PDB file of C-alpha atoms in Angstrom:
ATOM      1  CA  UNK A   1      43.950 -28.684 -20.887  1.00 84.00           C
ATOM      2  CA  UNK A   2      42.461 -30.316 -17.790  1.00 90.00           C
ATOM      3  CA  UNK A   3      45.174 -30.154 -14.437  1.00 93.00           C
ATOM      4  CA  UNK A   4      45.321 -33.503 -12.756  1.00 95.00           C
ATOM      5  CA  UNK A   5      46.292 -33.627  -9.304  1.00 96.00           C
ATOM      6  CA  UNK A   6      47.356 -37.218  -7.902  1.00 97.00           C
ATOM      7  CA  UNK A   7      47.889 -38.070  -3.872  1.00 97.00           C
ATOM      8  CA  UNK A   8      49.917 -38.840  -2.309  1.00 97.00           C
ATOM      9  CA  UNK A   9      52.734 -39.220  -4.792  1.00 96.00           C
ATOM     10  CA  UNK A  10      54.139 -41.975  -2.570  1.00 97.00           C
ATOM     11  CA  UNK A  11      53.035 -44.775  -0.512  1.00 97.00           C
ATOM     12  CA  UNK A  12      54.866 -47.332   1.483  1.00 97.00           C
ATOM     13  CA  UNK A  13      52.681 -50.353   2.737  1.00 96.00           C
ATOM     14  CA  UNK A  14      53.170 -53.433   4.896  1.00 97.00           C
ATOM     15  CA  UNK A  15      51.727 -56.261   3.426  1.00 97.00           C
ATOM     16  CA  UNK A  16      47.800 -56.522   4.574  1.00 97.00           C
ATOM     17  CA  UNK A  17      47.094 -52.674   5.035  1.00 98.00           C
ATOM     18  CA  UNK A  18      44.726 -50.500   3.497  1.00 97.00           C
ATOM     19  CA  UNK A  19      45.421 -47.552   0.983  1.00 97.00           C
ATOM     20  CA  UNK A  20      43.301 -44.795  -0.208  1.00 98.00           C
ATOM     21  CA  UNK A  21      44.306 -43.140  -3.489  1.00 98.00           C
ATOM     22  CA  UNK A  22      43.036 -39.656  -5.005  1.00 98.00           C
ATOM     23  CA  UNK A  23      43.283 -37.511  -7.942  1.00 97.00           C
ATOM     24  CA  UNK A  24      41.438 -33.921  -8.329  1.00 98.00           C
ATOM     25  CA  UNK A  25      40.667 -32.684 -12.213  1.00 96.00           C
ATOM     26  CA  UNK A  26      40.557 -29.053 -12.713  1.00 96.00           C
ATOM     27  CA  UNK A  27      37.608 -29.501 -14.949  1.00 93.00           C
ATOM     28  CA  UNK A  28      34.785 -31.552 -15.287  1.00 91.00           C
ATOM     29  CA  UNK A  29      35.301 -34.619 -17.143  1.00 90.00           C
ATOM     30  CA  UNK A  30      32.804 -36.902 -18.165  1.00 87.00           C
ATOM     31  CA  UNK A  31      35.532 -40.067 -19.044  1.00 90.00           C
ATOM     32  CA  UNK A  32      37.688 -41.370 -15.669  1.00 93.00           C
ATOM     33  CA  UNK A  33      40.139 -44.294 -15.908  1.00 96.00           C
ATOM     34  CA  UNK A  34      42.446 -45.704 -13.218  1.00 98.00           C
ATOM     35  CA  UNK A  35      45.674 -47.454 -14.659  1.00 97.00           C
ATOM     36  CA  UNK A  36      47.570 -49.591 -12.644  1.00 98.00           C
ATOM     37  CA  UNK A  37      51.533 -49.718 -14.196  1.00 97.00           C
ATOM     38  CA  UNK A  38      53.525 -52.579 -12.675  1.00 94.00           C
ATOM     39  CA  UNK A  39      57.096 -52.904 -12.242  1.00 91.00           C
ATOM     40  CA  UNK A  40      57.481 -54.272 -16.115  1.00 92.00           C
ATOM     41  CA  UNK A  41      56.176 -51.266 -17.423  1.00 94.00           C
ATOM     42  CA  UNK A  42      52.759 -52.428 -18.464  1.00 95.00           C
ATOM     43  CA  UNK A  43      49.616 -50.016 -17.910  1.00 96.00           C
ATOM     44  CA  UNK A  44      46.798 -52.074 -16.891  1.00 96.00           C
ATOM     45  CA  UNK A  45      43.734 -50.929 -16.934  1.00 95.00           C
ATOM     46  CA  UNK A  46      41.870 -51.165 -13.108  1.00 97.00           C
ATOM     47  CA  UNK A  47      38.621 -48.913 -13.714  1.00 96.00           C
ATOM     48  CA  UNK A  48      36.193 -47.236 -15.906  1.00 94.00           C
ATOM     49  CA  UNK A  49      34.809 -44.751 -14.058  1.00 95.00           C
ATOM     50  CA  UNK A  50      33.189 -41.488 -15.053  1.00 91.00           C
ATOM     51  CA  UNK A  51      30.660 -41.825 -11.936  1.00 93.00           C
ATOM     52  CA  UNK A  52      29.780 -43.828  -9.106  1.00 96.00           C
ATOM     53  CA  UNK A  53      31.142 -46.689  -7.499  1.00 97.00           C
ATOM     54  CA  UNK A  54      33.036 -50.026  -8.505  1.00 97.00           C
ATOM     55  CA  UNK A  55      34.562 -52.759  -6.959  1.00 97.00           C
ATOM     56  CA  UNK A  56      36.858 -55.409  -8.249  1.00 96.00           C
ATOM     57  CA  UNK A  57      37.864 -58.022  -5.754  1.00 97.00           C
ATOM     58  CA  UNK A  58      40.080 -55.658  -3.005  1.00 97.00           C
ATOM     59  CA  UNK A  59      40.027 -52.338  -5.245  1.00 98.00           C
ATOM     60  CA  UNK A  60      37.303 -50.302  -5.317  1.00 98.00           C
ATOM     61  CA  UNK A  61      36.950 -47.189  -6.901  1.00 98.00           C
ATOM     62  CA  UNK A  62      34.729 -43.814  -6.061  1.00 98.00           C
ATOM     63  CA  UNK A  63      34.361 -40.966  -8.585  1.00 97.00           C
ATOM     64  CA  UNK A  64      32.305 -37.996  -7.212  1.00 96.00           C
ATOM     65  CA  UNK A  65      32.287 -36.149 -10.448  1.00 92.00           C
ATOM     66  CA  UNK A  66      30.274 -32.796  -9.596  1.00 93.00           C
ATOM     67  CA  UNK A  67      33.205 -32.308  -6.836  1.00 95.00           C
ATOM     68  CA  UNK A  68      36.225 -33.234  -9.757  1.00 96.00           C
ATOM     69  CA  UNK A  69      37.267 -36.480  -7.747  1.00 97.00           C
ATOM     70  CA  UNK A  70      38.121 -39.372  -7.815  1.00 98.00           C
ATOM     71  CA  UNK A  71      39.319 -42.204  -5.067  1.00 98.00           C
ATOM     72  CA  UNK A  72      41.051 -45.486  -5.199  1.00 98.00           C
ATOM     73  CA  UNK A  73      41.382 -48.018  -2.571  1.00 98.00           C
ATOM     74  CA  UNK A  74      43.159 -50.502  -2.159  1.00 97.00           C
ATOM     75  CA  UNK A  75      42.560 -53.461   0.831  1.00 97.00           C
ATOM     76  CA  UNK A  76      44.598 -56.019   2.300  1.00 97.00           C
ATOM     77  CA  UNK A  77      47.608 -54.784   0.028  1.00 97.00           C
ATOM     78  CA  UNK A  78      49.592 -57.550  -1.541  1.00 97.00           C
ATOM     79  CA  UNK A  79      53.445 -57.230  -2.688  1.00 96.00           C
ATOM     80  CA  UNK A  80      51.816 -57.544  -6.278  1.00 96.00           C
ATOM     81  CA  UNK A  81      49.982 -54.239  -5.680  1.00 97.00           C
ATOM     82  CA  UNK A  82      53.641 -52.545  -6.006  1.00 97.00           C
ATOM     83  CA  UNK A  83      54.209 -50.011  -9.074  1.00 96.00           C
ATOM     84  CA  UNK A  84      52.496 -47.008  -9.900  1.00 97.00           C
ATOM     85  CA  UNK A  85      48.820 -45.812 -10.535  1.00 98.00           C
ATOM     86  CA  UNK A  86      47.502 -43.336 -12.826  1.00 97.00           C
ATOM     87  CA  UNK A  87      44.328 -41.364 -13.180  1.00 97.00           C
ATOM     88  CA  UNK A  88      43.505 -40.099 -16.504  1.00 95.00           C
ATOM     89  CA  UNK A  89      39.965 -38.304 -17.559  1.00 92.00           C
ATOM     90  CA  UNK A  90      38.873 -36.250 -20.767  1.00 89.00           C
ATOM     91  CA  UNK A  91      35.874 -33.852 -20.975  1.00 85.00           C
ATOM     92  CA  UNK A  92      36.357 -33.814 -24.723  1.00 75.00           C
ATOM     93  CA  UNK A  93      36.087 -36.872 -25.821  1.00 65.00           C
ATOM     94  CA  UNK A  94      39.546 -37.450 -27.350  1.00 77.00           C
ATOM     95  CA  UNK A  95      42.498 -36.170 -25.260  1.00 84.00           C
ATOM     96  CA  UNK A  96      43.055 -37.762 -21.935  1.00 89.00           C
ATOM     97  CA  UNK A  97      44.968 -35.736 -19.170  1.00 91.00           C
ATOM     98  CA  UNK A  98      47.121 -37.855 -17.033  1.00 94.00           C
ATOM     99  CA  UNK A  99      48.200 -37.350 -13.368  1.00 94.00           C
ATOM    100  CA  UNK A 100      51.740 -37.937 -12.478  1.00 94.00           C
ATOM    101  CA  UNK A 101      51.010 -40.789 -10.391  1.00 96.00           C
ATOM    102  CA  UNK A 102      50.987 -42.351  -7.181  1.00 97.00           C
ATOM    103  CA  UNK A 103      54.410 -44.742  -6.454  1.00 97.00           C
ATOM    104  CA  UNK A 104      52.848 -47.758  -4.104  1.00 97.00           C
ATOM    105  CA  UNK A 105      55.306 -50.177  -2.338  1.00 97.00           C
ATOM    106  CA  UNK A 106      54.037 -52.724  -0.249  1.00 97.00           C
ATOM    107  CA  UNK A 107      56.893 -54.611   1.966  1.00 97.00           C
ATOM    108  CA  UNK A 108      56.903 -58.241   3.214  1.00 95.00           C
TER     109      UNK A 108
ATOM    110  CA  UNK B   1      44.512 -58.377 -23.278  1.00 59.00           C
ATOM    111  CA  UNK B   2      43.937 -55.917 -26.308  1.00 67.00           C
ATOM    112  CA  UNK B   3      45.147 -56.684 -29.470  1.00 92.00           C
ATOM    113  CA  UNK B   4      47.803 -54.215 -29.772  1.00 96.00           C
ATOM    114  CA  UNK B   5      51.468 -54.366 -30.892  1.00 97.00           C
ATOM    115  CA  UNK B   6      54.187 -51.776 -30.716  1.00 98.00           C
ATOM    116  CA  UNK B   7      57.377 -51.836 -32.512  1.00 97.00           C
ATOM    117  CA  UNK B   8      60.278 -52.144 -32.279  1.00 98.00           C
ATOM    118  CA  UNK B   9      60.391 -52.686 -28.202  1.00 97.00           C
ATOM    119  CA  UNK B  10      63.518 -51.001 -27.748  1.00 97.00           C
ATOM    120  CA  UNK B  11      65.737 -48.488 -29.980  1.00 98.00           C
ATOM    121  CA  UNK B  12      68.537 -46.632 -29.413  1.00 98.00           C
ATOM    122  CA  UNK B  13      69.407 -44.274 -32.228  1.00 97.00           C
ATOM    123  CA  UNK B  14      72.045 -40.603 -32.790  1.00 97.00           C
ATOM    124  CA  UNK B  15      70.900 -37.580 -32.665  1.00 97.00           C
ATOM    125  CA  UNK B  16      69.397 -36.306 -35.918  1.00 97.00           C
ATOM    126  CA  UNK B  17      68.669 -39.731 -37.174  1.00 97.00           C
ATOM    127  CA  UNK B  18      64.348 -40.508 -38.333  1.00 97.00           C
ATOM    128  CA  UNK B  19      62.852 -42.950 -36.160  1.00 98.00           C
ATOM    129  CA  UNK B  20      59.290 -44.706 -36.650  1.00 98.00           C
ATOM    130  CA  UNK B  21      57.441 -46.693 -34.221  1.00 98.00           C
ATOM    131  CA  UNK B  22      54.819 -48.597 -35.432  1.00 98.00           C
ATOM    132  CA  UNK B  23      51.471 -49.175 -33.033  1.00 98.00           C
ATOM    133  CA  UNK B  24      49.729 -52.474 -34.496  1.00 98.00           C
ATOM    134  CA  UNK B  25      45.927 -53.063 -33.443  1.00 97.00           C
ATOM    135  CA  UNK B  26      43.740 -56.434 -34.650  1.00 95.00           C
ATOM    136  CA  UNK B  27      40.568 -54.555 -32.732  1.00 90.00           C
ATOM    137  CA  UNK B  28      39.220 -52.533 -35.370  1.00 90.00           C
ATOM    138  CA  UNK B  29      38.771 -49.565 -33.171  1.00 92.00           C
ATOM    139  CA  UNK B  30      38.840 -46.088 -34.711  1.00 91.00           C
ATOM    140  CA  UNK B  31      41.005 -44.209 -32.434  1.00 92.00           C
ATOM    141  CA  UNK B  32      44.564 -44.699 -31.911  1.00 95.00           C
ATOM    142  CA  UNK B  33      46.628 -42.310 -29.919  1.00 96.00           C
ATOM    143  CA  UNK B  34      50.855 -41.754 -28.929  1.00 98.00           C
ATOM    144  CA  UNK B  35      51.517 -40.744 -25.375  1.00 97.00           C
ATOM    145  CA  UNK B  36      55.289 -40.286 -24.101  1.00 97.00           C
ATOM    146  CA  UNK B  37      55.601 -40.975 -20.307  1.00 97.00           C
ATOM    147  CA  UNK B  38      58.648 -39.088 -18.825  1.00 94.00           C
ATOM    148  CA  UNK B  39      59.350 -38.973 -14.775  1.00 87.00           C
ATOM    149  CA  UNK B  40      57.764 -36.402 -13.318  1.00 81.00           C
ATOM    150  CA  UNK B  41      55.303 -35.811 -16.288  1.00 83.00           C
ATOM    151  CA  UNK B  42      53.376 -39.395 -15.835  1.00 87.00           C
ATOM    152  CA  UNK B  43      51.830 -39.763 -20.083  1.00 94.00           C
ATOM    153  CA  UNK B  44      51.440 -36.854 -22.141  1.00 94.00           C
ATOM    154  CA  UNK B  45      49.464 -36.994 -25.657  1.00 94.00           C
ATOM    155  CA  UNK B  46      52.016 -36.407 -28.418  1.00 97.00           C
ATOM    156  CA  UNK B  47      49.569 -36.988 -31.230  1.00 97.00           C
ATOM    157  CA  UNK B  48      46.002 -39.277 -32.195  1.00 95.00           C
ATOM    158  CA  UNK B  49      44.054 -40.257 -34.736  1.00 95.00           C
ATOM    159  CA  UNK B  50      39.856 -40.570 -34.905  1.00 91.00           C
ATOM    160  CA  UNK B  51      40.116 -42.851 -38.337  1.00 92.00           C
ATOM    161  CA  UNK B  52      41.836 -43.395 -41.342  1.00 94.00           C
ATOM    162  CA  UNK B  53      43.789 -40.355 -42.565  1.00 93.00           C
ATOM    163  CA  UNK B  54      42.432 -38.195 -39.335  1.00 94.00           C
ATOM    164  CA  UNK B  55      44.629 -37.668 -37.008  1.00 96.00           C
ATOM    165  CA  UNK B  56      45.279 -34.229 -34.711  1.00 94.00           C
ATOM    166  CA  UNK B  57      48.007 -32.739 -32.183  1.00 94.00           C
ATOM    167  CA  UNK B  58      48.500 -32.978 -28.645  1.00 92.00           C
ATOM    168  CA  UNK B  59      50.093 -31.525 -26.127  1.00 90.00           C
ATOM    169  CA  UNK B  60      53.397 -32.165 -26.781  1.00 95.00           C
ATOM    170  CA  UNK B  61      53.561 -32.725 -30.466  1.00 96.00           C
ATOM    171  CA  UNK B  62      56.317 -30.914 -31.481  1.00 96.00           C
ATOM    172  CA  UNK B  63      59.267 -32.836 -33.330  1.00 96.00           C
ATOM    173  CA  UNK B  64      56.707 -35.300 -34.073  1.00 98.00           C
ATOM    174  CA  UNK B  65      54.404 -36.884 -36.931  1.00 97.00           C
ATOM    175  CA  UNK B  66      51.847 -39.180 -37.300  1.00 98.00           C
ATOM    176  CA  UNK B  67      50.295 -41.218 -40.321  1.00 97.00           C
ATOM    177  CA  UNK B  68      47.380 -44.020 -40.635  1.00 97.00           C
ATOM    178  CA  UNK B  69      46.731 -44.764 -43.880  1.00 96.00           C
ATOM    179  CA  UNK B  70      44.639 -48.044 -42.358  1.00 96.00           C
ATOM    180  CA  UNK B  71      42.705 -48.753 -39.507  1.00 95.00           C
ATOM    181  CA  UNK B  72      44.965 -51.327 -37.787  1.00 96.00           C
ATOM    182  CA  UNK B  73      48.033 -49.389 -37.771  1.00 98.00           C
ATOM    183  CA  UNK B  74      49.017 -46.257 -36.482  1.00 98.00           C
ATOM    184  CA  UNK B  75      52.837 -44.772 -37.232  1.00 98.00           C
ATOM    185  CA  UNK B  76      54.852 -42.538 -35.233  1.00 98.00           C
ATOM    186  CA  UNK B  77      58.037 -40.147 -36.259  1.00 98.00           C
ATOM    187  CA  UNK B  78      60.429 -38.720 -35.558  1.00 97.00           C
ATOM    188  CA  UNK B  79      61.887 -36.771 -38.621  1.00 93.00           C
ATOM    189  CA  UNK B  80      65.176 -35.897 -36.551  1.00 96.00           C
ATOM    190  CA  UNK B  81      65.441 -37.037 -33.251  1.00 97.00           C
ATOM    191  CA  UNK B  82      66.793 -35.267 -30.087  1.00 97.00           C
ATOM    192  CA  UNK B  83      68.256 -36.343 -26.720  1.00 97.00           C
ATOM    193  CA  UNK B  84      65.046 -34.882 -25.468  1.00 96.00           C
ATOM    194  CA  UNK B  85      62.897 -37.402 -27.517  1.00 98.00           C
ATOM    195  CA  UNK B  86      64.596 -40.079 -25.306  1.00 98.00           C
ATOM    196  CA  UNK B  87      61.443 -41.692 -23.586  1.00 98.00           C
ATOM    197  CA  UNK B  88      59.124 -44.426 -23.551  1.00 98.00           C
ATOM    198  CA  UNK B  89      56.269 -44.298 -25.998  1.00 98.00           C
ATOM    199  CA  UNK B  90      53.215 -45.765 -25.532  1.00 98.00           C
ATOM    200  CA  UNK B  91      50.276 -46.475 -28.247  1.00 98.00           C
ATOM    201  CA  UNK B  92      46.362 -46.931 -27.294  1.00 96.00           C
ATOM    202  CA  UNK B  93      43.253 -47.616 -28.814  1.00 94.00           C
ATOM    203  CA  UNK B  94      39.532 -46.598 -27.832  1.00 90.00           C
ATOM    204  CA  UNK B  95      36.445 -48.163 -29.682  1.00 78.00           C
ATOM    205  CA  UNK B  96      34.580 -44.937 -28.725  1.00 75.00           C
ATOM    206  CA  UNK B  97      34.592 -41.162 -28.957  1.00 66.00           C
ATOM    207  CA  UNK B  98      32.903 -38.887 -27.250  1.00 62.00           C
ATOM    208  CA  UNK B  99      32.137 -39.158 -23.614  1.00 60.00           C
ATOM    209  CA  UNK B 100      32.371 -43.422 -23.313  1.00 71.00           C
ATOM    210  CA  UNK B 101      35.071 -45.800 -24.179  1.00 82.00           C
ATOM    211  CA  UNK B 102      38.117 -47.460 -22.535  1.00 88.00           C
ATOM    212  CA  UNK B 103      41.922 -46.561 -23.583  1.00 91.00           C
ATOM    213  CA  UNK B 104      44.009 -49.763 -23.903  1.00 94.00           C
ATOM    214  CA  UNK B 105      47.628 -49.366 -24.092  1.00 96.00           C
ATOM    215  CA  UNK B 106      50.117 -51.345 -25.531  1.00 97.00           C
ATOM    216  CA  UNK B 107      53.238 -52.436 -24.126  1.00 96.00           C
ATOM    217  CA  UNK B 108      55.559 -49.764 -24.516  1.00 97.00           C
ATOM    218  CA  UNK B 109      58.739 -48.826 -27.127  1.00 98.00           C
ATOM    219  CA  UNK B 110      61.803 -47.989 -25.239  1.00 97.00           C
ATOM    220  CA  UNK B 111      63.399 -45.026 -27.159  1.00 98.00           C
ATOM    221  CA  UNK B 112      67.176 -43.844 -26.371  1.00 98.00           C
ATOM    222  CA  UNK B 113      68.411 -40.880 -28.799  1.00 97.00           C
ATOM    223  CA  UNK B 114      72.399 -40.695 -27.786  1.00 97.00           C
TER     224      UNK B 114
END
């Protein structure tokens, strides 16, 4: 299966800083996601992103996919951001490979 | 949100005792997958399904079944279940195969095995 690579695997923010989050596949995949699971447990979904550039009010996403990357950021971090974000990408089709997450904590 | 329902939310259960979890979807999508999330191992495919009575293994299927005799619902279990089972279980759904399509999860079944 595809390797996924998530960094850092920790972040602590003060409230109103900037964040850049990346994950590294093994292998080519040609389906990206970025998950976003809050303190409650619930996955969220943040980005569909196989290639290219999105932006969703102060996340944006990057996926470089001839180089196996992909890159989160977030801006002017909020105590909501807090909880952990996943990566996940398939080449096949039907299994998605996971990373192991980045743990974001953003501090009054 | 996506329509999706697991159940129950929470069990605790002995060692050696079946379990099934139940994933519940009013989307009509054709593929339905189980992940287990453990620390240190972030989600990791136990077993999905690509329609009615066609499902296939994942990575950690072992210990595990799967069944989906229709298209909304999606069962998971556990014939005999193990401390190492303990974990939270996850269901999602995808409209689309191949190289397209979203995976929406549901909420999550909390599984202890004591």
């Amino acid at each position: 299966g595809i390797q996924v690579e998530q960094s850092p695997p920790d972040l602590i923010l003060q409230e109103g800083a900037n964040s850049t989050l990346r994950c590294n596949f093994s292998d080519s995949v040609n389906n990206l996601q970025w998950f976003h699971q809050n303190p409650w447990g619930q996955l969220i979904n943040l980005f569909y992103i196989p290639s290219g550039t999105k932006q969703n009010g102060r996340l944006s996403a990057t996926t470089v996919a001839t180089e196996r990357y992909s890159l989160l950021y977030i801006s002017s971090s909020q105590t909501t951001d807090s909880g952990v974000y996943f990566c996940a990408g398939s080449n096949t089709g039907n299994q998605f490979y996971f990373g192991t997450g980045t743990s974001l904590t953003v501090i009054p | 949100d996506a329509g999706i329902t697991q159940s129950p939310r929470h069990k605790v259960t002995e060692t050696g005792t079946p379990v099934t979890l139940r994933c519940h979807q009013t989307e009509n999508h054709r593929y339905m997958y189980w992940y287990r999330q453990d620390p240190g191992h972030g989600l990791r495919l136990i077993h999905y399904s690509y329609g009615v009575k066609d499902t296939d293994k994942g990575e950690v299927s072992d210990g595990y079944s799967v069944s989906r005799s229709k298209t909304e619902d999606f069962l998971l279990t556990l014939e005999s279940a193990t401390s190492s089972q303990t974990s939270v279980y996850f269901c999602a759904i995808r409209d689309r195969g191949g190289g397209t399509g979203e995976l929406f999860f549901g909420e999550g079944s909390r599984l202890t095995v004591l």
